[in-house]
Coordinates of C-alpha atoms in Angstrom, one line a residue:
Chain I
X1 CA -0.2 0.0 0.3
X2 CA 2.2 2.7 -1.0
X3 CA -0.5 4.7 -1.0
X4 CA -1.2 5.3 2.6
X5 CA 1.2 8.3 2.8
X6 CA -0.3 10.7 0.6
X7 CA -2.6 12.2 2.8
X8 CA -2.1 15.0 5.4
X9 CA -2.9 13.1 8.5
X10 CA -6.6 12.0 7.6
X11 CA -8.3 14.2 10.0
X12 CA -10.9 12.4 12.3
X13 CA -14.7 13.0 12.5
X14 CA -14.6 15.2 15.9
X15 CA -11.9 17.5 14.9
X16 CA -13.2 17.7 11.5
X17 CA -14.0 21.7 11.0
X18 CA -10.9 23.4 12.3
X19 CA -8.5 21.4 11.2
X20 CA -9.9 20.6 7.6
X21 CA -10.6 23.9 7.1
X22 CA -7.1 24.7 7.8
X23 CA -5.5 22.1 5.5
X24 CA -8.0 23.4 2.6
X25 CA -6.9 27.0 3.1
X26 CA -3.1 25.9 2.8
X27 CA -3.9 23.6 0.0
X28 CA -5.5 26.3 -1.8
X29 CA -2.2 28.8 -0.9
X30 CA 0.2 26.5 -2.5
X31 CA -1.5 25.8 -5.7
X32 CA -3.0 29.3 -5.9
X33 CA -0.7 31.2 -8.2
X34 CA -1.1 28.1 -10.9
X35 CA -4.9 28.9 -10.6
X36 CA -4.6 32.1 -11.2
X37 CA -2.2 31.2 -14.6
X38 CA -4.5 28.3 -15.7
X39 CA -7.4 30.2 -15.6
X40 CA -6.1 33.4 -17.4
X41 CA -3.7 31.7 -19.8
X42 CA -5.7 28.4 -20.3
X43 CA -9.4 28.1 -19.4
X44 CA -10.2 32.1 -20.4
X45 CA -7.8 31.7 -23.4
X46 CA -9.9 28.6 -24.3
X47 CA -13.3 30.3 -24.3
X48 CA -11.8 33.2 -26.1
X49 CA -9.9 30.9 -28.9
X50 CA -13.2 29.2 -29.2
X51 CA -15.1 32.2 -29.7
X52 CA -12.7 33.2 -32.6
X53 CA -12.6 30.4 -34.0
X54 CA -16.7 30.9 -34.0
X55 CA -16.2 34.5 -35.7
X56 CA -14.6 36.6 -38.3
X57 CA -12.0 39.0 -36.4
X58 CA -10.6 42.0 -37.6
X59 CA -7.6 44.1 -36.6
X60 CA -9.3 47.6 -37.7
X61 CA -8.4 49.9 -34.7
X62 CA -8.1 47.5 -32.0
X63 CA -9.9 43.7 -32.4
X64 CA -13.5 43.8 -33.9
X65 CA -15.1 40.3 -33.5
X66 CA -18.1 39.4 -35.3
X67 CA -19.9 36.1 -34.7
X68 CA -20.6 34.4 -38.0
X69 CA -21.0 30.5 -36.7
X70 CA -18.8 27.9 -38.1
X71 CA -18.2 29.7 -41.5
X72 CA -14.0 29.6 -41.1
X73 CA -14.4 25.6 -40.4
X74 CA -16.5 25.6 -43.4
X75 CA -14.1 27.6 -45.3
X76 CA -11.3 25.9 -44.0
X77 CA -12.4 22.0 -45.3
X78 CA -14.1 23.7 -48.6
X79 CA -12.0 26.3 -50.3
X80 CA -8.6 26.4 -48.2
X81 CA -6.0 24.4 -50.7
X82 CA -3.3 23.7 -48.1
X83 CA -4.6 23.2 -44.8
X84 CA -6.9 19.9 -45.2
X85 CA -3.8 18.2 -46.9
X86 CA -1.3 19.2 -44.3
X87 CA -3.7 18.1 -41.5
X88 CA -4.1 14.8 -43.3
X89 CA -0.1 14.6 -44.0
X90 CA 0.5 15.4 -40.0
X91 CA -2.1 12.5 -39.3
X92 CA -0.5 9.9 -41.6
X93 CA 3.0 11.3 -40.4
X94 CA 1.8 10.5 -36.9
X95 CA 0.4 6.9 -38.1
X96 CA 3.8 5.8 -39.3
X97 CA 6.0 7.7 -37.1
X98 CA 4.8 6.9 -33.7
X99 CA 5.2 3.3 -33.8
X100 CA 8.4 3.6 -35.5
X101 CA 10.0 6.0 -32.8
X102 CA 8.0 3.8 -29.9
X103 CA 9.6 0.2 -30.9
X104 CA 12.9 1.9 -31.9
X105 CA 13.3 3.2 -28.4
X106 CA 12.6 0.2 -26.9
X107 CA 14.9 -1.9 -29.0
X108 CA 17.8 1.1 -28.1
X109 CA 16.5 0.6 -24.6
X110 CA 16.9 -3.2 -24.5
X111 CA 20.3 -3.2 -26.1
X112 CA 21.5 -0.6 -23.6
X113 CA 20.4 -2.2 -20.6
X114 CA 22.0 -5.3 -21.7
X115 CA 25.7 -6.1 -20.2
X116 CA 27.8 -4.1 -22.9
X117 CA 30.8 -2.3 -22.1
X118 CA 30.7 1.8 -22.6
X119 CA 27.2 1.9 -21.6
X120 CA 27.3 5.5 -20.2
X121 CA 28.7 6.4 -23.3
X122 CA 26.3 4.9 -25.8
X123 CA 23.2 6.6 -23.6
X124 CA 25.4 10.4 -24.1
X125 CA 25.1 10.0 -27.7
X126 CA 21.6 9.0 -28.2
X127 CA 20.6 11.6 -26.0
X128 CA 22.5 14.2 -27.7
X129 CA 19.2 15.1 -30.1
X130 CA 16.8 15.8 -27.2
X131 CA 19.5 18.9 -26.8
X132 CA 20.2 19.9 -30.3
X133 CA 17.1 18.8 -32.8
X134 CA 14.7 21.7 -33.1
X135 CA 13.1 23.0 -36.2
X136 CA 15.3 25.2 -37.5
X137 CA 18.6 23.6 -37.2
X138 CA 16.6 20.4 -38.6
X139 CA 15.2 22.7 -41.7
X140 CA 19.0 23.4 -42.1
X141 CA 20.1 19.8 -42.1
X142 CA 17.0 18.9 -44.3
X143 CA 18.3 21.3 -46.3
X144 CA 21.4 20.2 -47.0
X145 CA 20.4 17.0 -47.6
X146 CA 21.9 14.9 -44.6
X147 CA 18.3 14.2 -42.9
X148 CA 18.1 10.4 -44.5
X149 CA 20.4 7.5 -44.0
X150 CA 23.7 8.0 -46.2
X151 CA 23.7 4.5 -47.3
X152 CA 20.0 3.9 -48.1
X153 CA 19.5 4.3 -51.7
X154 CA 16.5 6.8 -52.0
X155 CA 16.0 5.9 -55.6
X156 CA 15.4 1.9 -55.3
X157 CA 12.7 3.5 -52.5
X158 CA 10.5 5.8 -54.7
X159 CA 10.9 2.7 -57.4
X160 CA 9.3 0.2 -54.9
X161 CA 6.7 2.8 -53.8
X162 CA 5.5 3.7 -57.1
X163 CA 2.7 1.0 -56.9
X164 CA 1.0 2.4 -54.3
X165 CA -1.1 5.3 -54.1
X166 CA 0.1 8.7 -53.9
X167 CA -1.5 9.6 -50.2
X168 CA 0.0 6.4 -49.0
X169 CA 3.5 6.6 -51.0
X170 CA 4.1 10.2 -50.0
X171 CA 4.4 10.1 -46.2
X172 CA 6.1 6.6 -46.5
X173 CA 8.8 8.5 -48.7
X174 CA 8.8 11.5 -46.3
X175 CA 9.9 8.8 -43.7
X176 CA 12.9 7.7 -45.2
X177 CA 14.2 11.3 -46.6
X178 CA 14.2 12.3 -43.2
X179 CA 14.7 8.9 -41.1
X180 CA 17.4 10.4 -38.9
X181 CA 15.5 13.6 -37.9
X182 CA 12.6 11.2 -37.2
X183 CA 14.6 9.0 -34.8
X184 CA 15.9 11.7 -33.3
X185 CA 12.7 12.1 -31.8
X186 CA 14.0 8.9 -29.7
X187 CA 16.1 10.4 -27.0
X188 CA 13.5 10.8 -24.0
X189 CA 11.7 7.6 -24.9
X190 CA 14.5 5.6 -24.7
X191 CA 15.7 6.5 -21.2
X192 CA 12.0 5.9 -20.5
X193 CA 12.2 2.4 -21.4
X194 CA 15.6 2.0 -19.6
X195 CA 14.1 3.4 -16.5
X196 CA 11.5 0.6 -17.1
X197 CA 13.3 -2.1 -17.8
X198 CA 15.4 -1.6 -14.5
X199 CA 12.0 -2.3 -12.8
X200 CA 12.2 -6.0 -14.5
X201 CA 12.8 -7.8 -11.1
X202 CA 15.9 -10.0 -11.2
X203 CA 14.4 -12.6 -8.7
X204 CA 11.6 -13.0 -11.6
X205 CA 14.2 -13.7 -14.2
X206 CA 16.1 -15.8 -11.8
X207 CA 12.8 -18.0 -10.9
X208 CA 11.6 -18.3 -14.8
X209 CA 15.4 -19.3 -15.2
X210 CA 15.4 -22.2 -12.8
X211 CA 12.2 -23.0 -14.1
X212 CA 13.8 -23.6 -17.5
X213 CA 12.5 -20.7 -19.8
X214 CA 14.7 -19.3 -22.6
X215 CA 16.0 -16.0 -22.8
X216 CA 13.6 -15.4 -25.6
X217 CA 10.4 -16.6 -23.1
X218 CA 11.8 -14.2 -20.2
X219 CA 11.8 -11.7 -22.6
X220 CA 8.1 -11.8 -24.1
X221 CA 6.5 -13.2 -20.5
X222 CA 8.5 -11.1 -18.2
X223 CA 10.4 -8.2 -19.8
X224 CA 7.5 -6.9 -22.0
X225 CA 4.3 -6.8 -19.9
X226 CA 6.9 -5.1 -17.2
X227 CA 7.5 -2.5 -19.7
X228 CA 4.1 -2.3 -21.4
X229 CA 3.0 0.8 -19.5
X230 CA 6.0 2.4 -20.6
X231 CA 5.0 1.7 -24.2
X232 CA 1.6 3.9 -23.7
X233 CA 3.6 6.6 -22.0
X234 CA 6.3 6.8 -24.6
X235 CA 3.3 6.8 -27.5
X236 CA 1.9 9.9 -25.6
X237 CA 5.0 11.5 -25.2
X238 CA 5.8 10.9 -28.8
X239 CA 2.5 12.1 -30.2
X240 CA 3.0 15.4 -28.0
X241 CA 6.7 16.2 -29.2
X242 CA 5.4 15.5 -32.8
X243 CA 2.5 18.1 -32.5
X244 CA 4.4 20.8 -30.6
X245 CA 7.6 20.9 -31.6
X246 CA 10.1 20.7 -34.5
X247 CA 9.4 21.0 -38.0
X248 CA 5.8 21.2 -38.2
X249 CA 3.8 22.4 -41.0
X250 CA 0.3 22.9 -39.4
X251 CA 2.0 25.3 -36.7
X252 CA 3.3 27.4 -39.3
X253 CA 0.3 27.3 -41.4
X254 CA -1.5 29.1 -38.3
X255 CA 1.0 31.7 -37.5
X256 CA 0.9 32.6 -41.4
X257 CA -2.9 32.9 -41.0
X258 CA -2.4 35.1 -38.0
X259 CA 0.5 37.6 -38.6
X260 CA 0.8 37.4 -42.5
X261 CA -1.9 40.1 -43.9
X262 CA -1.3 38.9 -47.5
X263 CA -2.2 34.8 -47.2
X264 CA -3.9 35.1 -43.7
X265 CA -7.4 35.3 -43.1
X266 CA -7.2 36.6 -39.4
X267 CA -7.0 35.4 -35.9
X268 CA -10.5 33.8 -36.5
X269 CA -9.4 31.5 -38.9
X270 CA -5.9 30.6 -37.1
X271 CA -8.2 30.0 -34.2
X272 CA -10.4 27.2 -36.5
X273 CA -7.3 25.7 -37.6
X274 CA -5.6 25.4 -34.0
X275 CA -9.4 23.6 -32.6
X276 CA -9.3 21.5 -35.7
X277 CA -5.6 20.5 -35.1
X278 CA -6.4 19.8 -31.2
X279 CA -9.5 17.7 -31.9
X280 CA -6.5 15.9 -34.6
X281 CA -4.2 15.4 -31.9
X282 CA -7.0 14.3 -29.1
X283 CA -8.2 11.9 -31.5
X284 CA -4.5 10.5 -31.6
X285 CA -4.0 10.3 -27.8
X286 CA -7.4 8.5 -27.5
X287 CA -6.5 6.2 -30.2
X288 CA -3.0 4.9 -28.7
X289 CA -4.8 4.7 -25.3
X290 CA -7.5 2.4 -27.0
X291 CA -4.9 0.1 -28.5
X292 CA -2.3 0.0 -25.5
X293 CA -4.4 0.1 -22.4
X294 CA -3.9 -2.9 -20.6
X295 CA -7.5 -4.7 -20.8
X296 CA -6.6 -7.6 -18.3
X297 CA -5.5 -6.1 -15.1
X298 CA -7.6 -3.0 -14.8
X299 CA -7.3 -2.0 -11.4
X300 CA -3.3 -2.7 -11.4
X301 CA -3.4 -0.6 -14.4
X302 CA -5.4 2.1 -13.8
X303 CA -3.1 2.5 -10.6
X304 CA 0.1 2.8 -12.6
X305 CA -1.4 4.9 -15.2
X306 CA -2.9 7.3 -12.9
X307 CA 0.3 7.4 -11.1
X308 CA 2.6 8.1 -14.0
X309 CA 1.0 10.7 -15.4
X310 CA 0.8 12.0 -11.9
X311 CA -2.2 11.7 -10.5
X312 CA -4.0 10.0 -7.6
X313 CA -5.7 6.7 -7.5
X314 CA -8.5 6.5 -5.5
X315 CA -10.0 3.3 -6.0
X316 CA -8.3 1.7 -2.7
X317 CA -10.1 4.5 -0.3
X318 CA -13.5 3.7 -1.6
X319 CA -12.5 0.1 -0.6
X320 CA -11.5 1.0 2.9
X321 CA -14.1 3.4 3.3
Chain Q
X1 CA 43.9 -25.1 -12.6
X2 CA 40.4 -26.1 -12.4
X3 CA 39.8 -24.8 -15.5
X4 CA 42.3 -26.9 -17.5
X5 CA 41.3 -30.3 -15.4
X6 CA 37.7 -29.8 -17.3
X7 CA 39.4 -29.3 -20.4
X8 CA 41.1 -32.7 -20.3
X9 CA 38.4 -34.4 -19.6
X10 CA 35.8 -33.1 -22.1
X11 CA 34.3 -35.6 -24.4
X12 CA 33.0 -34.1 -27.9
X13 CA 29.4 -33.6 -26.7
X14 CA 30.8 -31.1 -24.2
X15 CA 32.6 -29.5 -26.2
X16 CA 30.2 -28.9 -28.5
X17 CA 27.8 -27.9 -25.3
X18 CA 30.7 -25.2 -24.6
X19 CA 30.6 -23.9 -28.4
X20 CA 27.0 -22.9 -27.7
X21 CA 27.3 -21.2 -24.7
X22 CA 30.1 -19.2 -25.6
X23 CA 28.1 -18.3 -29.0
X24 CA 24.5 -18.1 -27.8
X25 CA 25.1 -17.6 -24.2
X26 CA 24.0 -19.0 -21.1
X27 CA 22.4 -18.3 -17.6
X28 CA 25.5 -16.2 -16.4
X29 CA 26.9 -14.9 -19.6
X30 CA 25.5 -13.3 -22.4
X31 CA 26.5 -15.3 -25.7
X32 CA 29.5 -13.5 -27.8
X33 CA 27.0 -13.7 -31.1
X34 CA 24.4 -11.9 -29.1
X35 CA 27.2 -9.5 -28.2
X36 CA 28.2 -8.8 -31.9
X37 CA 24.7 -8.3 -33.2
X38 CA 24.7 -5.6 -30.5
X39 CA 27.6 -3.7 -30.6
X40 CA 27.5 -3.9 -34.5
X41 CA 23.6 -2.1 -34.0
X42 CA 24.7 0.3 -31.4
X43 CA 27.7 1.3 -33.5
X44 CA 26.2 1.7 -36.8
X45 CA 23.0 3.5 -35.0
X46 CA 25.4 5.8 -33.1
X47 CA 26.7 7.0 -36.5
X48 CA 23.6 7.5 -38.0
X49 CA 22.6 9.6 -35.5
X50 CA 25.8 11.5 -35.4
X51 CA 25.8 11.7 -39.0
X52 CA 24.2 15.3 -39.1
X53 CA 26.4 16.6 -36.7
X54 CA 29.6 15.6 -38.3
X55 CA 28.8 16.3 -41.6
X56 CA 27.9 19.8 -40.2
X57 CA 31.0 20.2 -38.4
X58 CA 33.3 18.8 -41.0
X59 CA 30.9 21.2 -43.9
X60 CA 31.4 24.4 -41.8
X61 CA 35.2 24.4 -41.7
X62 CA 35.2 24.1 -45.3
X63 CA 36.5 27.1 -48.1
X64 CA 33.7 27.2 -50.8
X65 CA 35.6 25.4 -53.5
X66 CA 35.9 22.4 -51.5
X67 CA 32.3 22.2 -51.5
X68 CA 32.1 21.5 -55.3
X69 CA 35.2 18.9 -55.0
X70 CA 33.7 15.5 -54.1
X71 CA 37.7 14.0 -53.2
X72 CA 36.6 16.7 -49.7
X73 CA 34.1 15.2 -49.3
X74 CA 34.4 14.7 -45.5
X75 CA 38.1 16.4 -45.0
X76 CA 38.4 20.1 -45.5
X77 CA 41.5 20.8 -47.6
X78 CA 42.3 23.7 -45.1
X79 CA 40.6 24.7 -41.9
X80 CA 38.6 27.8 -42.8
X81 CA 37.4 29.6 -40.0
X82 CA 35.9 32.7 -41.9
X83 CA 32.4 30.9 -42.2
X84 CA 32.4 31.2 -38.4
X85 CA 33.4 34.7 -38.3
X86 CA 30.9 35.5 -41.0
X87 CA 28.3 33.6 -39.3
X88 CA 28.6 35.1 -36.2
X89 CA 28.4 38.4 -37.4
X90 CA 25.4 37.4 -39.5
X91 CA 23.5 36.5 -36.4
X92 CA 24.8 39.4 -34.1
X93 CA 26.4 36.4 -32.0
X94 CA 27.1 37.6 -28.4
X95 CA 24.6 40.0 -28.5
X96 CA 21.8 37.0 -29.1
X97 CA 23.8 35.1 -27.1
X98 CA 23.1 36.9 -24.1
X99 CA 19.8 37.8 -24.8
X100 CA 18.9 34.2 -25.6
X101 CA 20.6 33.3 -21.7
X102 CA 18.1 35.6 -20.7
X103 CA 15.0 33.9 -22.0
X104 CA 16.0 30.8 -21.1
X105 CA 17.6 31.6 -17.5
X106 CA 14.9 33.9 -16.2
X107 CA 11.7 31.9 -16.8
X108 CA 13.6 29.0 -16.0
X109 CA 14.0 30.0 -12.4
X110 CA 10.4 31.5 -11.2
X111 CA 9.2 28.2 -13.2
X112 CA 11.2 25.6 -10.9
X113 CA 10.0 27.8 -8.0
X114 CA 6.4 28.3 -8.7
X115 CA 6.0 24.2 -10.0
X116 CA 7.6 23.3 -7.0
X117 CA 5.0 24.9 -4.8
X118 CA 2.1 24.1 -6.7
X119 CA 3.0 20.4 -7.2
X120 CA 3.9 19.9 -3.4
X121 CA 0.2 21.6 -2.9
X122 CA -1.7 18.8 -5.4
X123 CA 0.5 16.3 -3.5
X124 CA 0.3 17.0 -0.1
X125 CA -3.1 18.7 0.4
X126 CA -6.6 18.0 0.0
X127 CA -9.1 20.7 -0.5
X128 CA -12.5 21.5 -2.5
X129 CA -12.2 20.9 -6.4
X130 CA -8.8 19.0 -6.3
X131 CA -9.7 16.5 -8.7
X132 CA -11.2 19.1 -11.0
X133 CA -7.8 21.0 -10.7
X134 CA -6.2 17.9 -11.7
X135 CA -8.0 17.2 -15.1
X136 CA -7.3 20.8 -16.0
X137 CA -3.6 20.8 -15.3
X138 CA -3.5 17.1 -17.7
X139 CA -5.4 18.8 -20.3
X140 CA -3.1 21.7 -20.5
X141 CA -0.3 19.5 -20.6
X142 CA -1.8 17.4 -23.3
X143 CA -3.4 19.6 -25.8
X144 CA -1.4 21.9 -28.2
X145 CA -0.3 25.5 -27.1
X146 CA -1.1 26.8 -30.4
X147 CA -5.1 26.8 -29.0
X148 CA -4.7 29.5 -26.8
X149 CA -1.8 31.6 -28.1
X150 CA -4.2 33.8 -30.4
X151 CA -5.8 35.3 -27.4
X152 CA -2.4 35.2 -25.2
X153 CA -0.8 37.1 -27.7
X154 CA -3.8 40.0 -28.0
X155 CA -3.4 39.6 -23.9
X156 CA 0.2 40.0 -23.9
X157 CA 0.0 42.8 -26.4
X158 CA -2.5 45.1 -24.9
X159 CA -0.6 44.7 -21.4
X160 CA 2.5 45.8 -23.0
X161 CA 4.2 42.9 -22.4
X162 CA 4.9 41.4 -26.0
X163 CA 8.3 41.6 -27.2
X164 CA 9.8 42.0 -23.6
X165 CA 11.1 39.4 -21.3
X166 CA 7.7 39.8 -19.1
X167 CA 5.9 38.3 -21.7
X168 CA 8.2 34.9 -20.7
X169 CA 8.1 35.4 -16.6
X170 CA 4.7 36.4 -15.9
X171 CA 3.6 33.3 -17.2
X172 CA 6.4 31.4 -15.6
X173 CA 5.5 32.8 -12.4
X174 CA 1.7 31.8 -12.8
X175 CA 2.7 28.1 -13.4
X176 CA 2.2 28.7 -17.0
X177 CA 5.5 28.8 -18.4
X178 CA 6.5 26.5 -21.6
X179 CA 5.6 22.9 -20.4
X180 CA 5.1 24.0 -16.6
X181 CA 2.1 21.4 -16.4
X182 CA 5.0 18.6 -17.1
X183 CA 7.0 19.9 -14.4
X184 CA 4.5 20.3 -11.9
X185 CA 3.4 16.4 -12.3
X186 CA 7.1 15.8 -12.1
X187 CA 7.2 17.6 -8.2
X188 CA 3.9 16.2 -7.7
X189 CA 5.2 13.0 -8.1
X190 CA 8.3 14.0 -6.5
X191 CA 6.4 15.3 -3.1
X192 CA 4.1 12.4 -2.7
X193 CA 6.7 9.7 -2.1
X194 CA 8.2 12.0 0.9
X195 CA 6.9 9.8 4.1
X196 CA 4.3 12.0 6.2
X197 CA 5.8 11.0 9.3
X198 CA 8.5 13.3 8.8
X199 CA 6.2 16.2 7.9
X200 CA 3.7 15.2 10.6
X201 CA 6.7 15.4 12.8
X202 CA 7.4 18.8 12.2
X203 CA 3.9 20.1 12.2
X204 CA 4.1 18.6 15.7
X205 CA 7.0 20.9 16.4
X206 CA 5.2 23.6 15.6
X207 CA 6.0 24.6 11.9
X208 CA 3.5 25.4 9.7
X209 CA 2.6 24.0 6.4
X210 CA 5.1 26.6 4.8
X211 CA 8.0 25.7 7.1
X212 CA 7.5 21.7 6.6
X213 CA 7.8 22.5 3.1
X214 CA 11.2 24.7 3.2
X215 CA 12.8 22.8 5.7
X216 CA 11.7 19.0 4.8
X217 CA 10.3 19.3 1.2
X218 CA 12.4 21.1 -0.9
X219 CA 15.6 19.6 0.2
X220 CA 14.5 16.0 -0.3
X221 CA 13.5 16.9 -3.8
X222 CA 17.0 18.2 -5.0
X223 CA 17.0 15.8 -7.4
X224 CA 13.9 16.8 -8.9
X225 CA 15.0 21.0 -8.7
X226 CA 18.0 20.0 -10.7
X227 CA 15.8 17.8 -13.4
X228 CA 13.3 20.4 -13.9
X229 CA 16.3 23.1 -14.2
X230 CA 17.9 21.5 -16.7
X231 CA 14.7 20.5 -19.5
X232 CA 13.1 23.8 -18.5
X233 CA 16.3 25.8 -19.5
X234 CA 16.9 23.8 -23.0
X235 CA 12.8 23.9 -23.6
X236 CA 13.2 28.0 -23.2
X237 CA 16.5 27.9 -24.8
X238 CA 14.9 25.6 -27.9
X239 CA 11.4 26.5 -28.3
X240 CA 11.2 28.6 -31.1
X241 CA 7.3 28.5 -32.4
X242 CA 6.0 29.9 -29.6
X243 CA 8.9 32.1 -28.6
X244 CA 8.7 34.2 -31.8
X245 CA 5.1 34.8 -31.3
X246 CA 5.8 36.5 -27.8
X247 CA 8.3 38.0 -29.3
X248 CA 6.1 39.6 -31.9
X249 CA 5.8 37.9 -35.0
X250 CA 8.1 39.9 -37.0
X251 CA 10.0 42.1 -34.9
X252 CA 13.3 42.8 -36.6
X253 CA 17.1 42.1 -35.3
X254 CA 18.3 45.0 -32.8
X255 CA 14.9 45.9 -31.9
X256 CA 14.6 43.7 -28.4
X257 CA 15.1 40.2 -27.9
X258 CA 15.8 37.3 -30.0
X259 CA 17.2 34.0 -29.6
X260 CA 20.2 32.0 -31.5
X261 CA 17.4 29.9 -33.5
X262 CA 15.3 32.5 -34.3
X263 CA 18.5 33.8 -35.8
X264 CA 19.2 30.6 -37.5
X265 CA 15.9 30.9 -39.1
X266 CA 15.9 33.9 -40.5
X267 CA 20.0 33.3 -41.7
X268 CA 19.6 33.9 -45.5
X269 CA 17.4 37.0 -45.0
X270 CA 20.3 38.3 -42.6
X271 CA 23.0 37.1 -44.9
X272 CA 21.8 38.5 -47.8
X273 CA 21.2 42.2 -46.1
X274 CA 24.7 42.2 -44.8
X275 CA 26.5 40.9 -47.9
X276 CA 26.0 42.3 -51.2
X277 CA 25.0 38.9 -53.3
X278 CA 25.3 39.5 -57.2
X279 CA 26.0 36.3 -59.0
X280 CA 29.6 36.7 -59.0
X281 CA 30.1 38.0 -55.7
X282 CA 32.7 36.4 -53.4
X283 CA 30.2 36.2 -50.7
X284 CA 27.5 34.4 -52.0
X285 CA 25.7 32.5 -49.2
X286 CA 27.0 28.7 -49.3
X287 CA 26.4 25.6 -47.5
X288 CA 29.7 26.0 -45.6
X289 CA 28.7 29.4 -44.3
X290 CA 24.8 27.9 -43.3
X291 CA 26.7 25.0 -41.1
X292 CA 28.4 27.2 -39.5
X293 CA 25.5 29.2 -38.7
X294 CA 23.7 26.0 -37.4
X295 CA 26.8 24.9 -35.4
X296 CA 27.1 28.2 -33.5
X297 CA 23.4 28.1 -32.2
X298 CA 23.8 24.6 -31.0
X299 CA 27.1 25.1 -29.6
X300 CA 26.3 26.8 -26.3
X301 CA 24.3 23.9 -25.6
X302 CA 25.8 21.3 -26.8
X303 CA 28.8 22.2 -24.3
X304 CA 26.6 22.6 -21.5
X305 CA 25.5 19.1 -22.2
X306 CA 28.8 17.6 -22.2
X307 CA 29.6 19.1 -19.1
X308 CA 26.6 18.2 -17.2
X309 CA 25.9 14.7 -19.1
X310 CA 25.4 12.6 -16.3
X311 CA 22.3 14.8 -14.7
X312 CA 20.8 14.5 -18.3
X313 CA 21.0 11.2 -18.5
X314 CA 20.0 10.5 -14.5
X315 CA 17.5 13.1 -14.9
X316 CA 14.4 10.8 -16.5
X317 CA 14.9 7.8 -14.0
X318 CA 14.6 10.5 -11.0
X319 CA 11.7 12.4 -12.1
X320 CA 9.6 9.5 -10.9
X321 CA 8.2 9.7 -14.8
X322 CA 7.7 5.6 -15.0
X323 CA 5.7 5.8 -12.1
X324 CA 5.3 3.7 -8.7

């Protein structure tokens, strides 16, 4: 029961009010700065951004907001030539890249957790991109043509992909042409998996060995189930990383609409783009959760998930009460 | 001695078994074959990972004749540092570096203090609406910042914060800086693991809630503090999309704050404004100068990382992000 420590001296029923009131007060004081911040910069801003999305926003001496219903969204999907395309490219990119990054990180973590020499050096190397991989740097590298693996023949891949429909072959081609930079996204995930692998209990492996399990069996029956919650965590982390940073065409489109008076349609239109985009990101997160959640061990899983995300598990308490 | 003895006695069957164990591994030792595979993979992937950086380094030192010469694909014919001086001038390097340091340092400072307080509040106390607030915290972590950027930009512009350092410090002080939600969660996880007995003992001794926080919780959470400082600094340094908006999208150079990466983004424009670009110009922008600029923009963080690598590598482990 690792959770019994989490509550500040649970108040007894008789001394209830005074003590609990003080606890409430102190608790609120601690989180107060954030409550103000989140109200202004997140909740209020969300409401504002939603109202922008449903309005025509003009920057003529001050901000004029005229409600116009779903007009921005209609324009977005009927007469915009770039956004729907960029959005579907982004979604397909996520579908392809997230599994690759997560699987790659797991393989790297497994290799880095085995008994090899220079382990520390390898870890430092593979974490390096987290420090240096940023949009402008990756743009420069792409422009110099060093984003893809040097030995891979691009023309050959193009030949193989020629038989596929265009909407599918293009993301795959993108994948190969910037494979290094995509794999560069795996630094944090590798470390998360390594931390997870350390939790695989040596006793359990020893016991399995004595029972005659092979290394292969131990890997599938013990190691993989232990790191399974990390897979979800890493998938979520990867989706967020890919959707907020680096070379993201959609973010650029949103900013263009905000600031570029020549091509932009204003804040309202930008807000509509941002809401559509966030919806896609939310769907991707939901999809990851649906696929990767552990269906069998609901309670254990729920605890882990909540703990991982920094939540607080309430199940036990209800049982005690 | 014992080894020799057993070797003398070995039957063909045992010898085969010994070979199998050596190659494929046994319970005690990893097999040689597996080791060969692992090392080969690790070394080649390390090369692939480093390839862009190595290319950047070698190209940035090449005189422009080398760029066309296929013989000098990797090793420059001579070390040519003018690329770097040109790039430094283009980016207004030392000036931009200082501004960049300010943009990364002050919000980080504010962020680590506030996120620790808020994380502690969530971990240690129960109060009305706590679950709702936690849900909002998660949402603010999961949804892209682009959703709220327009109203916040308008707000900053109205308050006169746009383009100043306060556009970064004010949200950080209110726990809404870059990735604040993640840092609050890290502190939350950390403070939850502190045994309650310690804090209760302090309270019996007459320490207030805040006293217990400063005297017991803060010293115990130092590893989390280190993690948050490092990552917050790196993220403020690297975040270009949002920084650009807070600085006022089209603000030109010398007109206030900037970061090295923003300077890199407009490298071409700045360069062309500095050096004339007619066709036969000896100063035409080339790949070597661009790579020198890229190298310069990552160099400060790179050096910092190499110096503090241990803390970076341990940070994920210590953040408690893997649960329990």
